[in-house]
């Protein structure tokens, strides 16, 4: 037993918790934990209302398998969300859509009347549904406190709870004047509620299974003794299966179109990838929810068999039966969560529709045009706040006067069927270009009429007035012909209404010529993937418009600063000069988008239309332009690809050209050097020859010296020429390498031997450091000796007397590394790379008489490169180190090179 | 996600639609028991579970 007061305090604390969560989430918007996909996926569970929480258990206990379709329907559709919802989210994002009414009516030519009709349909469907939630809150409250239901509004505790919910929704739901903004606070609170209701139903399920009974099989065994048990857990033949299937279809459509689902799944979607998480998470959530319904329902029947209790409230009655107040309160709070979250989201999304699609476009646009931003913003939010209260009061009225006696289940299903009437227009918008406004509206109205006469009047009129009389009776009799004997009432009406609705929609659409504007949006909707990047280009508009006029309108809603900012972004995006006076179609669409979130798409269009003059444009023209722009988009793509290719080609060409120029220079330099190098010995030879020829009286020893000079210079000349030829051959790969397994130490010894006496002469200390594990490597020995001699000879030249030359042999990562260090003059840093160029020394040592051909290092480099290795020089400490690296397996590398 | 992988999920949707429709659903409409529970319930929940696993695998595997 729980006192009313205590329970009310608990409810207050619970509501305070929701406020706190919403507040924190709004404050910490950017935090990772608030931005995760599970909050999105959990918020979708606003689908599970009191109908699910209490109603399903009633259905499971009284009519068996029929409790499953409202879950099976959604799980059939959810995997396809990857396609459906991703596209709706994109369409809504680029068009700043803030409600279901906006989404459908924009597609059918951004029609004000259509969006108003949709709003009314939603109100018709959802207000009783909200009433249902209030009913559940009130009934369970009295059930838990074991007090009689109160007829007086002022003493009914549900009244106060509802007022608090209205306050909460109107505060957090209207925080942003732009309705397409994300309301993180509300969504986080809803996600928490979704978690709590699941948590509480799990606790209850475990309580029933393990406390009230001895495990699941105990319930099952006892329940299977009921006479109707087997019948309840099978279909009643084909008829039962048919009914079941239609119910699945009804809820499958509802999960996509219900305004609260559209709001949480589309409008509040922050990132497209969150949909992916929802695709597996939400069915899992529903599965856990549903698994416990079976034991609770049958457990309840076992406990209360023969007593006059409402099976819908087994979940509260069971813990109460066992005097467990804690679990009773838990279950009550779980039910309260389902009710509250449904009421909040429905109230918010319906209030947006009421304000943006009904009140503003039909009543207040003129007023808005003359007021400033602050007043307009205040007015818009006030309209929404007023709408939320109006809706909840309407729902309350509904609960008090119409649905007090009906079950949760039937009200919920009727609401699904009514909302289902939007399905043809909704799915048509996504997949069918040719659907027209006239077809959609007429189909919708016809379907609605069938629902109204077939379901709503009998349901609510009966509950109010019990008996049908007179003309109405006769009318219903006349329609008896259409009743389908094997379907129950709700599937029947769903079948007929959807059949007539879809039939009219499609037939009228194909027989009436569409309006150019709706065809324009049809293309944008169906081909959203193509237009996602520059959707403003896809909007076709022709006429005269001035930026200043439109700016004036924008300022009235956005304020001066925001308008300027938006214009700057627009100009930047399309690289338009800020001084441009006339507005083009892109600017019109851009401005409509800016206004759409605040006053709805239809009103935005009307406002912009007021200051612009649109020229007539035929459907054919629109189609042509769209075709062109589509072609343009693909063409652009192709052109970009081609120009990228061209760019790459020209880059390659430029590089090739640059390297050719460099090579050309090198060749010139080389020729110069060769000429210079050749001239030096020739000059010496010539002058010696001249002296010998001119003067016969030269003493013999001087004559001999001159002759010796001629011989050495000739030797040098032929050495140079040999080296040049050799280098040329190396460069052109004409010298075949003779690669064998050799002992590197022996090769080194062979290279050093001829130099030994020179080394001794200069009194140079030569040493080796051997860090090798093995000495057999693959290389061309003759070339290697040449390489060693070149490097060592070079080192000898620059090492001062009594200096040091040290050779270090080591192995790293399949490489043989040879470092030859000599003390002496260092090489200028900028020349370190150039010393391997041909004739490097001669350029810098012109004053001195050059020794050697000046090609030694160039040849060395070529030799190393030919064997797949690398050589470099660096200044280290007191001298210079040459580092030679050679790969261990030269043969393989060579083979690869040849193959290539 | 690539179009091909998107289509896997759409196929799953269609598969579920078929699995819960006549005549497939009627195949399991029997008073017999499987693992000690009504066949229909086992069928519904098994398909449900499998669809969750398939969606999960597709979504995680082909996430980009």
Coordinates of N, CA, C and O in Angstrom, one line a residue, chain A residues 483-552:
Chain A
X483 N -17.6 -5.8 -46.1 CA -16.8 -6.3 -45.0 C -16.2 -7.7 -45.4 O -16.8 -8.5 -46.1
X484 N -15.0 -7.9 -44.9 CA -14.2 -9.1 -45.3 C -14.3 -10.0 -44.1 O -13.9 -9.7 -43.0
X485 N -14.9 -11.1 -44.4 CA -15.3 -12.0 -43.2 C -14.1 -12.5 -42.5 O -14.2 -12.7 -41.3
X486 N -13.0 -12.7 -43.2 CA -11.9 -13.4 -42.4 C -10.9 -12.4 -41.8 O -9.9 -12.8 -41.3
X487 N -11.2 -11.1 -42.0 CA -10.3 -10.1 -41.3 C -11.1 -9.4 -40.2 O -12.3 -9.2 -40.3
X488 N -10.4 -9.1 -39.1 CA -11.1 -8.4 -38.1 C -11.1 -6.9 -38.5 O -10.6 -6.5 -39.5
X489 N -11.8 -6.1 -37.7 CA -12.2 -4.8 -38.0 C -11.0 -3.9 -38.5 O -11.0 -3.3 -39.5
X490 N -10.0 -3.9 -37.6 CA -8.9 -3.0 -37.9 C -8.1 -3.3 -39.2 O -7.9 -2.5 -40.0
X491 N -7.7 -4.6 -39.4 CA -7.1 -5.0 -40.6 C -8.0 -4.7 -41.8 O -7.5 -4.3 -42.9
X492 N -9.3 -4.9 -41.7 CA -10.2 -4.7 -42.8 C -10.1 -3.2 -43.2 O -9.9 -2.9 -44.4
X493 N -10.3 -2.3 -42.2 CA -10.3 -0.9 -42.6 C -8.9 -0.5 -43.1 O -8.8 0.3 -44.1
X494 N -7.9 -1.0 -42.5 CA -6.5 -0.7 -43.1 C -6.4 -1.1 -44.5 O -6.0 -0.3 -45.4
X495 N -6.9 -2.3 -44.8 CA -6.8 -2.8 -46.2 C -7.6 -1.9 -47.1 O -7.1 -1.4 -48.1
X496 N -8.8 -1.6 -46.8 CA -9.7 -0.8 -47.7 C -9.1 0.6 -47.9 O -9.0 1.2 -49.0
X497 N -8.8 1.2 -46.7 CA -8.3 2.6 -46.8 C -7.0 2.8 -47.6 O -6.9 3.6 -48.4
X498 N -6.1 1.8 -47.4 CA -4.8 1.9 -48.1 C -5.0 1.6 -49.6 O -4.4 2.2 -50.4
X499 N -5.9 0.6 -49.8 CA -6.2 0.3 -51.2 C -6.7 1.5 -52.0 O -6.2 1.9 -53.0
X500 N -7.8 2.1 -51.4 CA -8.4 3.3 -52.1 C -7.4 4.5 -52.1 O -7.2 5.1 -53.2
X501 N -6.7 4.7 -51.0 CA -5.7 5.8 -50.9 C -4.6 5.6 -52.0 O -4.4 6.5 -52.9
X502 N -4.0 4.4 -52.0 CA -2.9 4.2 -53.0 C -3.5 4.2 -54.4 O -2.9 4.8 -55.3
X503 N -4.7 3.6 -54.6 CA -5.2 3.6 -55.9 C -5.5 5.0 -56.5 O -5.0 5.3 -57.6
X504 N -6.1 5.8 -55.7 CA -6.4 7.2 -56.2 C -5.1 7.9 -56.4 O -5.0 8.7 -57.4
X505 N -4.2 7.8 -55.5 CA -2.9 8.5 -55.6 C -2.2 8.2 -56.9 O -1.8 9.1 -57.7
X506 N -2.1 6.9 -57.2 CA -1.4 6.5 -58.4 C -2.2 6.8 -59.7 O -1.6 7.4 -60.6
X507 N -3.5 6.5 -59.6 CA -4.3 6.8 -60.9 C -4.3 8.3 -61.2 O -4.1 8.7 -62.3
X508 N -4.6 9.1 -60.2 CA -4.7 10.5 -60.5 C -3.3 11.1 -60.9 O -3.2 11.9 -61.8
X509 N -2.3 10.6 -60.2 CA -1.0 11.1 -60.5 C -0.6 10.8 -62.0 O 0.0 11.7 -62.6
X510 N -0.9 9.6 -62.5 CA -0.5 9.4 -63.9 C -1.5 10.0 -64.9 O -1.1 10.2 -66.0
X511 N -2.7 10.4 -64.4 CA -3.6 11.0 -65.4 C -3.6 12.5 -65.4 O -4.1 13.1 -66.4
X512 N -3.1 13.1 -64.4 CA -3.0 14.6 -64.4 C -1.6 15.0 -64.5 O -0.7 14.5 -64.0
X513 N -1.5 16.1 -65.3 CA -0.1 16.6 -65.5 C 0.3 17.4 -64.2 O -0.4 18.1 -63.7
X514 N 1.6 17.1 -63.8 CA 2.0 17.6 -62.6 C 2.5 19.1 -62.7 O 2.7 19.6 -63.8
X515 N 2.6 19.7 -61.6 CA 3.1 21.1 -61.5 C 4.6 21.0 -61.6 O 5.3 20.1 -61.1
X516 N 5.2 22.1 -62.2 CA 6.7 22.0 -62.3 C 7.4 22.0 -61.0 O 8.5 21.4 -60.9
X517 N 6.8 22.7 -60.0 CA 7.5 22.8 -58.7 C 7.6 21.5 -58.0 O 8.7 21.1 -57.5
X518 N 6.5 20.7 -58.1 CA 6.6 19.4 -57.4 C 7.5 18.5 -58.1 O 8.2 17.7 -57.5
X519 N 7.5 18.6 -59.5 CA 8.5 17.8 -60.2 C 9.9 18.1 -59.8 O 10.8 17.2 -59.7
X520 N 10.1 19.4 -59.7 CA 11.4 19.8 -59.2 C 11.9 19.1 -57.9 O 12.9 18.6 -57.8
X521 N 10.9 19.2 -56.9 CA 11.3 18.6 -55.7 C 11.3 17.1 -55.8 O 12.1 16.4 -55.1
X522 N 10.4 16.5 -56.7 CA 10.5 15.1 -56.9 C 11.9 14.6 -57.3 O 12.4 13.6 -56.7
X523 N 12.4 15.3 -58.2 CA 13.8 15.0 -58.6 C 14.8 15.1 -57.5 O 15.6 14.2 -57.3
X524 N 14.6 16.2 -56.7 CA 15.6 16.4 -55.6 C 15.4 15.3 -54.6 O 16.4 14.8 -54.0
X525 N 14.2 14.8 -54.3 CA 14.0 13.8 -53.3 C 14.5 12.4 -53.8 O 15.2 11.7 -53.1
X526 N 14.1 12.1 -55.0 CA 14.5 10.7 -55.5 C 16.0 10.6 -55.8 O 16.6 9.6 -55.5
X527 N 16.5 11.7 -56.3 CA 18.0 11.7 -56.6 C 18.8 12.4 -55.6 O 19.8 13.0 -55.9
X528 N 18.4 12.3 -54.3 CA 19.1 13.1 -53.3 C 20.6 12.9 -53.3 O 21.4 13.8 -53.0
X529 N 21.0 11.6 -53.6 CA 22.5 11.3 -53.5 C 23.3 12.2 -54.5 O 24.4 12.6 -54.3
X530 N 22.6 12.5 -55.6 CA 23.3 13.3 -56.6 C 23.4 14.8 -56.2 O 24.3 15.5 -56.6
X531 N 22.3 15.2 -55.6 CA 22.2 16.7 -55.3 C 22.8 17.1 -53.9 O 22.8 18.2 -53.6
X532 N 23.2 16.0 -53.1 CA 23.5 16.3 -51.7 C 24.6 17.4 -51.6 O 24.5 18.2 -50.7
X533 N 25.5 17.5 -52.5 CA 26.6 18.5 -52.4 C 26.2 19.9 -52.7 O 26.5 20.8 -52.0
X534 N 25.4 20.1 -53.8 CA 25.0 21.4 -54.1 C 23.5 21.4 -54.5 O 23.1 21.7 -55.6
X535 N 22.8 21.2 -53.4 CA 21.3 21.0 -53.6 C 20.7 22.4 -54.1 O 19.6 22.3 -54.7
X536 N 21.3 23.5 -53.7 CA 20.7 24.8 -54.1 C 20.7 24.9 -55.7 O 19.8 25.5 -56.2
X537 N 21.6 24.2 -56.3 CA 21.6 24.2 -57.8 C 20.4 23.4 -58.4 O 20.1 23.7 -59.5
X538 N 19.9 22.5 -57.6 CA 18.8 21.7 -58.1 C 17.5 22.4 -58.0 O 16.5 21.9 -58.6
X539 N 17.4 23.5 -57.4 CA 16.2 24.3 -57.3 C 16.0 25.2 -58.5 O 16.9 26.0 -58.8
X540 N 14.9 25.0 -59.2 CA 14.7 25.8 -60.4 C 13.8 26.9 -60.2 O 12.6 26.7 -59.7
X541 N 14.2 28.1 -60.5 CA 13.4 29.3 -60.3 C 13.8 30.3 -61.3 O 15.0 30.5 -61.6
X542 N 12.9 31.0 -61.9 CA 13.2 32.0 -62.9 C 12.4 33.2 -62.6 O 11.2 33.1 -62.4
X543 N 12.9 34.4 -62.7 CA 12.2 35.6 -62.4 C 13.1 36.7 -61.9 O 14.3 36.6 -62.1
X544 N 12.4 37.7 -61.4 CA 13.2 38.9 -60.9 C 13.1 38.9 -59.4 O 12.1 38.8 -58.8
X545 N 14.3 39.1 -58.8 CA 14.4 39.2 -57.3 C 15.6 40.0 -56.9 O 16.6 39.9 -57.6
X546 N 15.4 40.8 -55.9 CA 16.6 41.6 -55.4 C 17.0 41.1 -54.1 O 16.3 40.8 -53.2
X547 N 18.4 41.1 -54.0 CA 19.0 40.6 -52.7 C 18.5 41.4 -51.5 O 18.2 40.9 -50.5
X548 N 18.4 42.7 -51.7 CA 18.0 43.6 -50.6 C 16.6 43.3 -50.1 O 16.4 43.3 -48.9
X549 N 15.7 43.0 -51.0 CA 14.3 42.7 -50.5 C 14.3 41.4 -49.7 O 13.7 41.4 -48.6
X550 N 15.1 40.4 -50.2 CA 15.1 39.2 -49.5 C 15.8 39.3 -48.1 O 15.4 38.8 -47.1
X551 N 16.9 40.1 -48.2 CA 17.6 40.3 -47.0 C 16.8 41.0 -45.9 O 16.8 40.6 -44.7
X552 N 15.9 41.9 -46.4 CA 15.0 42.6 -45.5 C 14.1 41.6 -44.7 O 13.9 41.7 -43.5

